[in-house]
Amino acid sequence: MPSVIHSVSAEKQSGELAREDQLAWRLAELGTKAQAQPLDAQSVEMAKNRIIDNAAIALGAANEHAVVVARGEGRLLAGAGNATIWGLKGGFHPLAAAFANAVAVRFLDNDDTYLAAEYSHPDDNISPVIAVAQQIGVSGEDLLRGIIVAYEVHVALVGTGNGTGICLHKHKVDHMTHIAAGTAAGISSMLGLSTEQAFHAINFAVHNAISSRQSRKGDIGAQKEFVPGFSAEISIKAVHHAMHGLKGPNPVYEGVDSIIRRFLDGRDNVDATYKVELIDAATAPMRNILKTYPKQHAFEYQGQAIIDLALQLRGQLPRTASGAVDLTRIEKIVLQTSHHTHHVIGSDANDPQKIDPDAPRGTLDHSIMFAIARCLQSGEFHKDRSYQMSAAEKDELRVLMRKIETQFDQHWEDLYHDQDPNVQAYGGRMIVTTTGGDTISDEKTRANAHPGGETPWQRPQYIAKLEDYTADLVSGAERSRFLQRVSQLENLSGAQLAELNLIVDQGPLQEPERRGILDPR
């Protein structure tokens, strides 16, 4: 059988579930079986694409305050290991490198995405897997296996259709829990650990990776960007302790005081059951990474298709004598869309900051009103330029953002929750009404870059993103060297993995302005 759907529910009394029937064991077993199998060629190419994407977005955020602070912590441990930090020469302690890189990758909210029962950024797994690979000196092929296993597990936990997946956000639990499981499984497989060791690593990682979603509410701070860094540290330590023969808390998913029983559906229903679909890695290729989607735009994923739609509609809007879009002739814009887009990033959020161009970036990149207005105003959505506005542009945006309304539409809600990955979509229909009473409308189901979109991304698009995001920091020669190493990854030796880094060689990398406990002295 290519895959099996496993039912996961809490024990009625402690100790009644054999470990071979526990979800953590099955995840560990997947990684163990994968060690002896050849890697799927398409998955290998996608893993390489996502490494390029990580380099792009990490260095694109290199001088953002939270990233500078995280990198500063890493510099304290220069020479303490073999892991690399994006932009810097030399080796660093793997915990410090994994943390700094994971924070940098997440900062722009421009990393890859997969949405099902839970939300996720599966490339959160890449930073810790690379750090450990460089520290231990495994082969490039082993590194690729670690990344692909991490994606396989992470996506399976998020859900692969047919009612599968473990929803965390419903109970206000942050998705770090699933990241940690994927990372622990990926590192364990990469290092050739036994099922027993991987089992305990996953138990350790999942148990210690429970956090609330308050990081995404109220006055959003740096915790949102730091979450994958914390997950990276937890997962690396979990594998380290399991390698020493230490046992993690189990059953971490099904126990009487477990994740399911105390934090998820089992808290209110002792019979609550989840389903998780896993392949038999001894007989089937690992391809869950191919289900995930890149982000073309530095914005919340539910806005990707809407941004493409706004840019598409822009060509049909009224113009001024100079040829610019005449925003004063727009009477109203209505976006018919899913509950999430309407309620979380749309007008139903009832958040005054989401219609204020002076709001922080962490709010604006979760405001569909801002995204639509900025696209119509500027004709692009860029990771930097779209968030850098003059006073006059802000005044114009402030007026336009208040003319944009989102509406819940059951059609788009059904597409959002469809269990068939070939049908599932995160888009909407946009209707622009002009002051003259004309209406211009169109719809888009998926982002252009999505695997099922109009222009699915291939290697050239990832390379173009890398060139754009690192233009002021990295020379063309250094980018070419890095891309060559990525293309050859499956053939690299352990020693050569140190070259899987992109060095900043023509722009400044800022250092923390203040001194904390962990900054270099």
CSV table of C-alpha atoms in Angstrom, one decimal, residues 41-454:
chain,number,residue,atom,x,y,z
A,41,ALA,CA,14.3,13.0,-8.1
A,42,GLN,CA,11.5,15.6,-8.1
A,43,SER,CA,11.7,15.9,-4.3
A,44,VAL,CA,15.4,16.4,-4.5
A,45,GLU,CA,15.0,19.3,-7.0
A,46,MET,CA,12.4,20.9,-4.9
A,47,ALA,CA,14.5,20.6,-1.7
A,48,LYS,CA,17.3,22.4,-3.6
A,49,ASN,CA,14.8,25.1,-4.7
A,50,ARG,CA,13.8,25.6,-1.1
A,51,ILE,CA,17.4,25.9,0.1
A,52,ILE,CA,17.9,28.7,-2.5
A,53,ASP,CA,14.6,30.3,-1.3
A,54,ASN,CA,15.9,30.1,2.3
A,55,ALA,CA,19.1,31.9,1.3
A,56,ALA,CA,17.1,34.6,-0.5
A,57,ILE,CA,14.7,35.4,2.3
A,58,ALA,CA,17.2,35.1,5.1
A,59,LEU,CA,19.6,37.6,3.5
A,60,GLY,CA,16.6,39.7,2.4
A,61,ALA,CA,15.9,40.2,6.0
A,62,ALA,CA,19.6,40.4,7.1
A,63,ASN,CA,19.5,43.9,8.6
A,64,GLU,CA,16.1,43.7,10.2
A,65,HIS,CA,16.4,44.3,13.9
A,66,ALA,CA,15.2,40.9,15.2
A,67,VAL,CA,17.5,39.1,12.7
A,68,VAL,CA,20.5,41.3,13.7
A,69,VAL,CA,19.9,40.4,17.3
A,70,ALA,CA,19.6,36.6,16.5
A,71,ARG,CA,22.8,36.8,14.4
A,72,GLY,CA,24.6,38.6,17.2
A,73,GLU,CA,23.9,35.7,19.5
A,74,GLY,CA,25.4,33.4,17.0
A,75,ARG,CA,28.5,35.5,16.7
A,76,LEU,CA,29.2,34.9,20.3
A,77,LEU,CA,29.9,31.2,19.4
A,78,ALA,CA,32.1,31.8,16.4
A,79,GLY,CA,34.5,28.9,16.0
A,80,ALA,CA,32.5,26.7,18.4
A,81,GLY,CA,31.3,24.4,15.6
A,82,ASN,CA,31.0,23.8,11.9
A,83,ALA,CA,27.6,25.1,11.2
A,84,THR,CA,27.2,28.3,9.1
A,85,ILE,CA,25.1,31.4,9.4
A,86,TRP,CA,23.7,33.0,6.3
A,87,GLY,CA,26.0,35.9,5.3
A,88,LEU,CA,28.9,35.1,7.6
A,89,LYS,CA,32.2,33.4,7.0
A,90,GLY,CA,33.4,30.6,9.3
A,91,GLY,CA,31.8,28.0,11.5
A,92,PHE,CA,29.5,28.4,14.5
A,93,HIS,CA,27.8,26.3,17.2
A,94,PRO,CA,24.9,24.4,15.5
A,95,LEU,CA,22.3,25.6,18.0
A,96,ALA,CA,23.4,29.2,17.4
A,97,ALA,CA,23.5,28.8,13.6
A,98,ALA,CA,20.1,27.1,13.5
A,99,PHE,CA,18.5,29.7,15.6
A,100,ALA,CA,19.9,32.7,13.7
A,101,ASN,CA,19.1,31.2,10.3
A,102,ALA,CA,15.6,30.1,11.3
A,103,VAL,CA,14.7,33.6,12.6
A,104,ALA,CA,16.1,35.2,9.4
A,105,VAL,CA,14.1,32.8,7.1
A,106,ARG,CA,10.8,33.5,8.9
A,107,PHE,CA,11.1,37.3,9.3
A,108,LEU,CA,9.7,38.5,6.0
A,109,ASP,CA,6.8,36.0,6.1
A,110,ASN,CA,8.0,35.1,2.6
A,111,ASP,CA,8.9,31.4,3.2
A,112,ASP,CA,7.1,28.4,1.7
A,113,THR,CA,3.6,27.4,3.0
A,114,TYR,CA,1.3,24.5,3.3
A,115,LEU,CA,-2.3,24.8,4.5
A,116,ALA,CA,-4.7,22.1,5.5
A,117,ALA,CA,-6.1,21.1,8.9
A,118,GLU,CA,-3.3,23.2,10.3
A,119,TYR,CA,-1.1,26.1,8.9
A,120,SER,CA,2.6,25.7,8.3
A,121,HIS,CA,5.8,27.0,6.8
A,122,PRO,CA,7.6,23.6,6.2
A,123,ASP,CA,10.9,25.2,5.3
A,124,ASP,CA,11.2,26.1,9.0
A,125,ASN,CA,12.8,22.6,9.1
A,126,ILE,CA,15.6,23.4,6.8
A,127,SER,CA,17.8,25.7,9.0
A,128,PRO,CA,18.3,23.1,11.8
A,129,VAL,CA,18.7,20.2,9.4
A,130,ILE,CA,21.5,22.0,7.6
A,131,ALA,CA,23.2,23.1,10.8
A,132,VAL,CA,23.4,19.6,12.1
A,133,ALA,CA,24.5,18.2,8.7
A,134,GLN,CA,27.4,20.7,8.7
A,135,GLN,CA,28.3,20.1,12.3
A,136,ILE,CA,28.4,16.3,11.9
A,137,GLY,CA,29.7,16.2,8.4
A,138,VAL,CA,27.2,13.9,6.8
A,139,SER,CA,27.0,13.7,3.0
A,140,GLY,CA,25.0,16.0,0.8
A,141,GLU,CA,22.7,13.1,-0.1
A,142,ASP,CA,22.0,12.5,3.6
A,143,LEU,CA,21.3,16.2,4.1
A,144,LEU,CA,18.7,16.1,1.3
A,145,ARG,CA,17.1,13.0,2.9
A,146,GLY,CA,16.9,14.9,6.2
A,147,ILE,CA,15.1,17.8,4.6
A,148,ILE,CA,12.7,15.6,2.5
A,149,VAL,CA,11.8,13.4,5.6
A,150,ALA,CA,11.2,16.6,7.6
A,151,TYR,CA,8.8,17.9,5.0
A,152,GLU,CA,7.1,14.4,4.7
A,153,VAL,CA,6.4,14.3,8.4
A,154,HIS,CA,5.5,18.0,8.8
A,155,VAL,CA,3.0,18.0,5.9
A,156,ALA,CA,1.4,14.7,7.1
A,157,LEU,CA,0.7,16.2,10.5
A,158,VAL,CA,-0.7,19.3,8.9
A,159,GLY,CA,-3.0,17.1,6.7
A,160,THR,CA,-3.0,15.6,3.3
A,161,GLY,CA,-6.8,15.4,2.6
A,162,ASN,CA,-9.5,12.8,3.4
A,163,GLY,CA,-10.0,14.4,6.8
A,164,THR,CA,-6.4,14.0,7.9
A,165,GLY,CA,-4.2,16.3,10.0
A,166,ILE,CA,-4.0,17.6,13.5
A,167,CYS,CA,-5.4,21.1,13.9
A,168,LEU,CA,-3.5,23.2,16.5
A,169,HIS,CA,-4.8,26.7,15.8
A,170,LYS,CA,-8.3,25.8,16.8
A,171,HIS,CA,-7.1,25.4,20.3
A,172,LYS,CA,-4.8,28.5,20.1
A,173,VAL,CA,-1.6,26.3,20.0
A,174,ASP,CA,1.1,27.7,17.7
A,175,HIS,CA,2.2,25.5,14.8
A,176,MET,CA,5.7,25.1,16.3
A,177,THR,CA,4.6,21.7,17.6
A,178,HIS,CA,4.4,20.2,14.1
A,179,ILE,CA,7.7,21.9,13.0
A,180,ALA,CA,9.5,20.3,15.9
A,181,ALA,CA,8.2,16.8,15.0
A,182,GLY,CA,9.3,17.2,11.4
A,183,THR,CA,12.7,18.5,12.3
A,184,ALA,CA,13.4,15.8,14.9
A,185,ALA,CA,12.3,13.1,12.4
A,186,GLY,CA,14.4,14.6,9.6
A,187,ILE,CA,17.6,15.0,11.6
A,188,SER,CA,17.2,11.5,13.0
A,189,SER,CA,16.8,10.0,9.5
A,190,MET,CA,19.7,12.1,8.2
A,191,LEU,CA,22.0,10.8,10.9
A,192,GLY,CA,21.0,7.2,10.4
A,193,LEU,CA,19.5,6.8,13.9
A,194,SER,CA,17.4,3.8,14.9
A,195,THR,CA,13.7,3.9,15.2
A,196,GLU,CA,14.0,3.8,19.0
A,197,GLN,CA,16.3,6.8,19.0
A,198,ALA,CA,14.1,8.8,16.6
A,199,PHE,CA,11.0,7.9,18.6
A,200,HIS,CA,12.4,9.4,21.7
A,201,ALA,CA,13.8,12.4,19.8
A,202,ILE,CA,10.3,13.1,18.4
A,203,ASN,CA,8.7,12.7,21.9
A,204,PHE,CA,11.2,15.1,23.4
A,205,ALA,CA,10.8,17.7,20.6
A,206,VAL,CA,7.0,17.7,20.4
A,207,HIS,CA,6.5,17.8,24.2
A,208,ASN,CA,8.7,20.8,24.6
A,209,ALA,CA,7.3,22.7,21.5
A,210,ILE,CA,3.9,23.7,22.9
A,211,SER,CA,3.3,27.4,22.9
A,212,SER,CA,0.3,29.7,22.6
A,213,ARG,CA,-0.8,31.8,19.6
A,214,GLN,CA,-0.7,35.0,21.7
A,215,SER,CA,2.5,35.7,19.6
A,216,ARG,CA,0.0,36.4,16.7
A,217,LYS,CA,-2.4,38.6,18.6
A,218,GLY,CA,-2.4,42.1,20.1
A,219,ASP,CA,0.9,44.1,19.9
A,220,ILE,CA,2.7,41.6,17.7
A,221,GLY,CA,6.3,41.3,18.7
A,222,ALA,CA,9.5,39.3,17.8
A,223,GLN,CA,8.2,36.0,19.2
A,224,LYS,CA,6.4,35.4,15.9
A,225,GLU,CA,9.7,35.5,14.1
A,226,PHE,CA,11.6,33.7,16.8
A,227,VAL,CA,9.3,30.6,17.0
A,228,PRO,CA,11.1,28.6,14.3
A,229,GLY,CA,14.4,29.4,16.0
A,230,PHE,CA,13.1,28.1,19.3
A,231,SER,CA,11.8,25.0,17.5
A,232,ALA,CA,15.2,24.5,15.9
A,233,GLU,CA,17.0,24.5,19.3
A,234,ILE,CA,14.4,22.2,20.9
A,235,SER,CA,14.6,19.7,18.0
A,236,ILE,CA,18.4,19.6,17.9
A,237,LYS,CA,18.6,19.1,21.6
A,238,ALA,CA,15.9,16.4,21.4
A,239,VAL,CA,17.9,14.4,18.9
A,240,HIS,CA,21.1,14.9,20.9
A,241,HIS,CA,19.6,13.6,24.1
A,242,ALA,CA,18.0,10.6,22.3
A,243,MET,CA,21.4,9.8,20.8
A,244,HIS,CA,22.7,9.5,24.4
A,245,GLY,CA,20.0,6.9,25.1
A,246,LEU,CA,17.6,9.2,27.0
A,247,LYS,CA,13.9,8.6,26.8
A,248,GLY,CA,11.4,11.3,25.8
A,249,PRO,CA,8.0,11.6,27.4
A,250,ASN,CA,5.6,9.2,25.8
A,251,PRO,CA,3.0,8.7,24.4
A,252,VAL,CA,3.5,12.4,23.6
A,253,TYR,CA,0.3,12.5,21.4
A,254,GLU,CA,-1.9,9.8,22.9
A,255,GLY,CA,-1.1,9.7,26.7
A,256,VAL,CA,-3.6,10.5,29.4
A,257,ASP,CA,-1.9,13.9,30.0
A,258,SER,CA,-0.6,14.3,26.4
A,259,ILE,CA,-0.8,16.9,23.7
A,260,ILE,CA,-4.2,15.6,22.4
A,261,ARG,CA,-5.7,15.1,25.9
A,262,ARG,CA,-4.7,18.4,27.5
A,263,PHE,CA,-4.3,20.9,24.7
A,264,LEU,CA,-6.4,19.7,21.7
A,265,ASP,CA,-9.8,18.1,21.0
A,266,GLY,CA,-9.2,15.5,23.7
A,267,ARG,CA,-9.5,18.2,26.4
A,268,ASP,CA,-13.3,18.3,25.8
A,269,ASN,CA,-13.9,14.9,24.3
A,270,VAL,CA,-12.0,11.9,25.6
A,271,ASP,CA,-12.9,10.0,22.4
A,272,ALA,CA,-11.5,12.6,20.1
A,273,THR,CA,-9.7,11.1,17.2
A,274,TYR,CA,-7.3,12.5,14.6
A,275,LYS,CA,-6.2,10.9,11.3
A,276,VAL,CA,-2.6,11.1,9.9
A,277,GLU,CA,-1.7,9.7,6.5
A,278,LEU,CA,1.8,8.3,6.2
A,279,ILE,CA,3.5,6.5,3.3
A,280,ASP,CA,5.4,3.3,3.7
A,281,ALA,CA,8.9,4.8,3.0
A,282,ALA,CA,10.2,1.3,2.2
A,283,THR,CA,7.9,1.1,-0.9
A,284,ALA,CA,6.7,4.6,-1.8
A,285,PRO,CA,8.7,7.8,-2.6
A,286,MET,CA,8.5,10.7,-0.2
A,287,ARG,CA,6.8,13.5,-2.2
A,288,ASN,CA,5.0,15.6,0.4
A,289,ILE,CA,7.4,18.4,-0.3
A,290,LEU,CA,5.9,18.7,-3.8
A,291,LYS,CA,2.5,19.6,-2.2
A,292,THR,CA,3.9,22.7,-0.6
A,293,TYR,CA,3.9,26.1,-2.2
A,294,PRO,CA,6.4,29.0,-2.5
A,295,LYS,CA,5.6,32.6,-1.7
A,296,GLN,CA,6.2,35.1,-4.5
A,297,HIS,CA,5.1,38.0,-2.3
A,298,ALA,CA,6.3,38.9,1.2
A,299,PHE,CA,2.8,38.6,2.7
A,300,GLU,CA,0.5,36.2,4.6
A,301,TYR,CA,-0.2,33.2,2.3
A,302,GLN,CA,-4.0,33.8,2.0
A,303,GLY,CA,-3.1,37.1,0.3
A,304,GLN,CA,-0.8,35.6,-2.4
A,305,ALA,CA,-3.6,35.0,-5.0
A,306,ILE,CA,-5.3,38.2,-4.0
A,307,ILE,CA,-2.1,40.2,-4.7
A,308,ASP,CA,-1.8,38.5,-8.1
A,309,LEU,CA,-5.5,39.4,-8.7
A,310,ALA,CA,-5.1,43.0,-7.7
A,311,LEU,CA,-2.1,43.4,-10.0
A,312,GLN,CA,-4.1,41.8,-12.8
A,313,LEU,CA,-7.1,44.0,-12.3
A,314,ARG,CA,-5.0,47.1,-12.1
A,315,GLY,CA,-4.6,47.2,-15.9
A,316,GLN,CA,-8.4,47.7,-16.3
A,317,LEU,CA,-8.8,50.7,-13.8
A,318,PRO,CA,-9.3,54.3,-14.8
A,319,ARG,CA,-6.2,56.4,-15.5
A,320,THR,CA,-5.1,59.9,-15.0
A,321,ALA,CA,-3.8,62.0,-17.9
A,322,SER,CA,-0.2,60.9,-17.0
A,323,GLY,CA,-1.2,57.2,-17.3
A,324,ALA,CA,-1.2,56.4,-13.6
A,325,VAL,CA,-4.2,54.7,-11.9
A,326,ASP,CA,-6.7,57.3,-10.8
A,327,LEU,CA,-7.3,56.1,-7.3
A,328,THR,CA,-9.8,59.0,-6.7
A,329,ARG,CA,-12.2,57.4,-9.2
A,330,ILE,CA,-12.4,54.2,-7.1
A,331,GLU,CA,-15.7,54.3,-5.1
A,332,LYS,CA,-15.4,50.9,-3.5
A,333,ILE,CA,-13.6,47.6,-3.6
A,334,VAL,CA,-15.3,44.4,-2.4
A,335,LEU,CA,-13.4,41.1,-2.0
A,336,GLN,CA,-15.5,38.0,-1.7
A,337,THR,CA,-13.4,35.3,0.0
A,338,SER,CA,-13.1,32.7,2.7
A,339,HIS,CA,-13.7,33.1,6.4
A,340,HIS,CA,-10.0,33.2,7.2
A,341,THR,CA,-9.2,35.9,4.7
A,342,HIS,CA,-12.2,37.9,5.8
A,343,HIS,CA,-11.9,37.4,9.5
A,344,VAL,CA,-8.1,37.3,10.1
A,345,ILE,CA,-6.6,39.6,7.4
A,346,GLY,CA,-9.7,41.3,6.1
A,347,SER,CA,-12.2,43.9,7.3
A,348,ASP,CA,-14.0,41.5,9.7
A,349,ALA,CA,-10.8,41.5,11.9
A,350,ASN,CA,-12.1,44.9,13.0
A,351,ASP,CA,-8.5,46.0,13.6
A,352,PRO,CA,-7.9,49.7,13.1
A,353,GLN,CA,-4.2,49.0,12.5
A,354,LYS,CA,-5.1,46.9,9.4
A,355,ILE,CA,-6.3,50.0,7.6
A,356,ASP,CA,-3.5,52.3,8.9
A,357,PRO,CA,-0.4,52.5,6.6
A,358,ASP,CA,1.5,53.7,9.7
A,359,ALA,CA,1.0,50.3,11.3
A,360,PRO,CA,4.1,48.1,11.8
A,361,ARG,CA,5.1,45.7,9.0
A,362,GLY,CA,4.1,42.7,11.1
A,363,THR,CA,0.5,44.0,10.9
A,364,LEU,CA,0.6,45.3,7.3
A,365,ASP,CA,1.8,41.9,6.0
A,366,HIS,CA,-1.4,40.5,7.5
A,367,SER,CA,-3.8,43.2,6.1
A,368,ILE,CA,-5.4,42.4,2.8
A,369,MET,CA,-6.7,46.0,2.6
A,370,PHE,CA,-3.1,47.2,2.6
A,371,ALA,CA,-2.0,44.6,0.0
A,372,ILE,CA,-4.8,45.5,-2.4
A,373,ALA,CA,-4.4,49.2,-2.0
A,374,ARG,CA,-0.6,49.1,-2.3
A,375,CYS,CA,-0.7,47.0,-5.5
A,376,LEU,CA,-3.2,49.4,-7.1
A,377,GLN,CA,-1.1,52.3,-6.1
A,378,SER,CA,2.4,51.1,-7.1
A,379,GLY,CA,1.8,48.4,-9.6
A,380,GLU,CA,3.9,45.8,-7.7
A,381,PHE,CA,4.3,44.0,-4.4
A,382,HIS,CA,7.9,44.0,-3.4
A,383,LYS,CA,9.5,42.8,-0.1
A,384,ASP,CA,11.0,46.3,0.6
A,385,ARG,CA,9.5,48.9,-1.7
A,386,SER,CA,5.9,48.0,-0.8
A,387,TYR,CA,6.5,48.6,2.9
A,388,GLN,CA,8.5,51.8,2.3
A,389,MET,CA,6.1,54.7,1.7
A,390,SER,CA,6.3,58.4,1.5
A,391,ALA,CA,4.0,60.6,3.5
A,392,ALA,CA,2.0,61.4,0.4
A,393,GLU,CA,1.7,57.8,-0.5
A,394,LYS,CA,0.5,57.0,3.0
A,395,ASP,CA,-2.2,59.7,2.8
A,396,GLU,CA,-3.4,58.3,-0.5
A,397,LEU,CA,-3.3,54.7,0.9
A,398,ARG,CA,-5.2,55.8,4.1
A,399,VAL,CA,-8.2,56.9,2.0
A,400,LEU,CA,-8.1,53.9,-0.4
A,401,MET,CA,-7.7,51.3,2.4
A,402,ARG,CA,-11.0,52.5,4.0
A,403,LYS,CA,-12.8,51.9,0.7
A,404,ILE,CA,-11.9,48.2,0.7
A,405,GLU,CA,-14.3,45.7,2.3
A,406,THR,CA,-14.0,41.9,2.5
A,407,GLN,CA,-17.1,39.7,2.5
A,408,PHE,CA,-17.4,36.0,3.5
A,409,ASP,CA,-18.5,33.9,0.6
A,410,GLN,CA,-19.4,30.2,1.0
A,411,HIS,CA,-18.0,29.3,-2.4
A,412,TRP,CA,-14.5,30.4,-1.5
A,413,GLU,CA,-14.9,28.9,2.0
A,414,ASP,CA,-15.7,25.5,0.4
A,415,LEU,CA,-12.6,25.8,-1.8
A,416,TYR,CA,-10.5,26.8,1.2
A,417,HIS,CA,-11.5,23.6,3.1
A,418,ASP,CA,-11.8,21.2,0.2
A,419,GLN,CA,-9.9,18.0,1.0
A,420,ASP,CA,-8.8,17.4,-2.6
A,421,PRO,CA,-5.4,19.2,-3.0
A,422,ASN,CA,-6.3,19.6,-6.7
A,423,VAL,CA,-9.4,21.6,-5.8
A,424,GLN,CA,-8.4,23.3,-2.6
A,425,ALA,CA,-7.8,27.1,-3.2
A,426,TYR,CA,-7.1,30.2,-1.3
A,427,GLY,CA,-8.4,33.0,-3.5
A,428,GLY,CA,-11.4,35.3,-4.0
A,429,ARG,CA,-13.4,37.5,-6.3
A,430,MET,CA,-12.7,41.2,-6.4
A,431,ILE,CA,-15.2,43.8,-7.6
A,432,VAL,CA,-14.1,47.4,-8.1
A,433,THR,CA,-16.8,50.0,-8.4
A,434,THR,CA,-15.8,53.4,-9.9
A,435,THR,CA,-17.3,56.8,-9.0
A,436,GLY,CA,-19.0,56.7,-12.4
A,437,GLY,CA,-20.8,53.5,-11.5
A,438,ASP,CA,-18.8,51.1,-13.6
A,439,THR,CA,-17.7,47.8,-12.2
A,440,ILE,CA,-14.6,45.8,-13.0
A,441,SER,CA,-14.3,42.3,-11.5
A,442,ASP,CA,-12.3,39.1,-11.8
A,443,GLU,CA,-11.3,36.2,-9.6
A,444,LYS,CA,-8.4,34.0,-8.9
A,445,THR,CA,-8.3,30.6,-7.2
A,446,ARG,CA,-4.6,30.1,-6.6
A,447,ALA,CA,-1.5,32.2,-6.6
A,448,ASN,CA,0.4,32.2,-9.8
A,449,ALA,CA,3.4,30.6,-8.2
A,450,HIS,CA,1.4,27.8,-6.6
A,451,PRO,CA,2.0,24.3,-8.1
A,452,GLY,CA,-1.5,24.5,-9.5
A,453,GLY,CA,-1.3,28.2,-10.4
A,454,GLU,CA,-0.9,29.9,-13.8
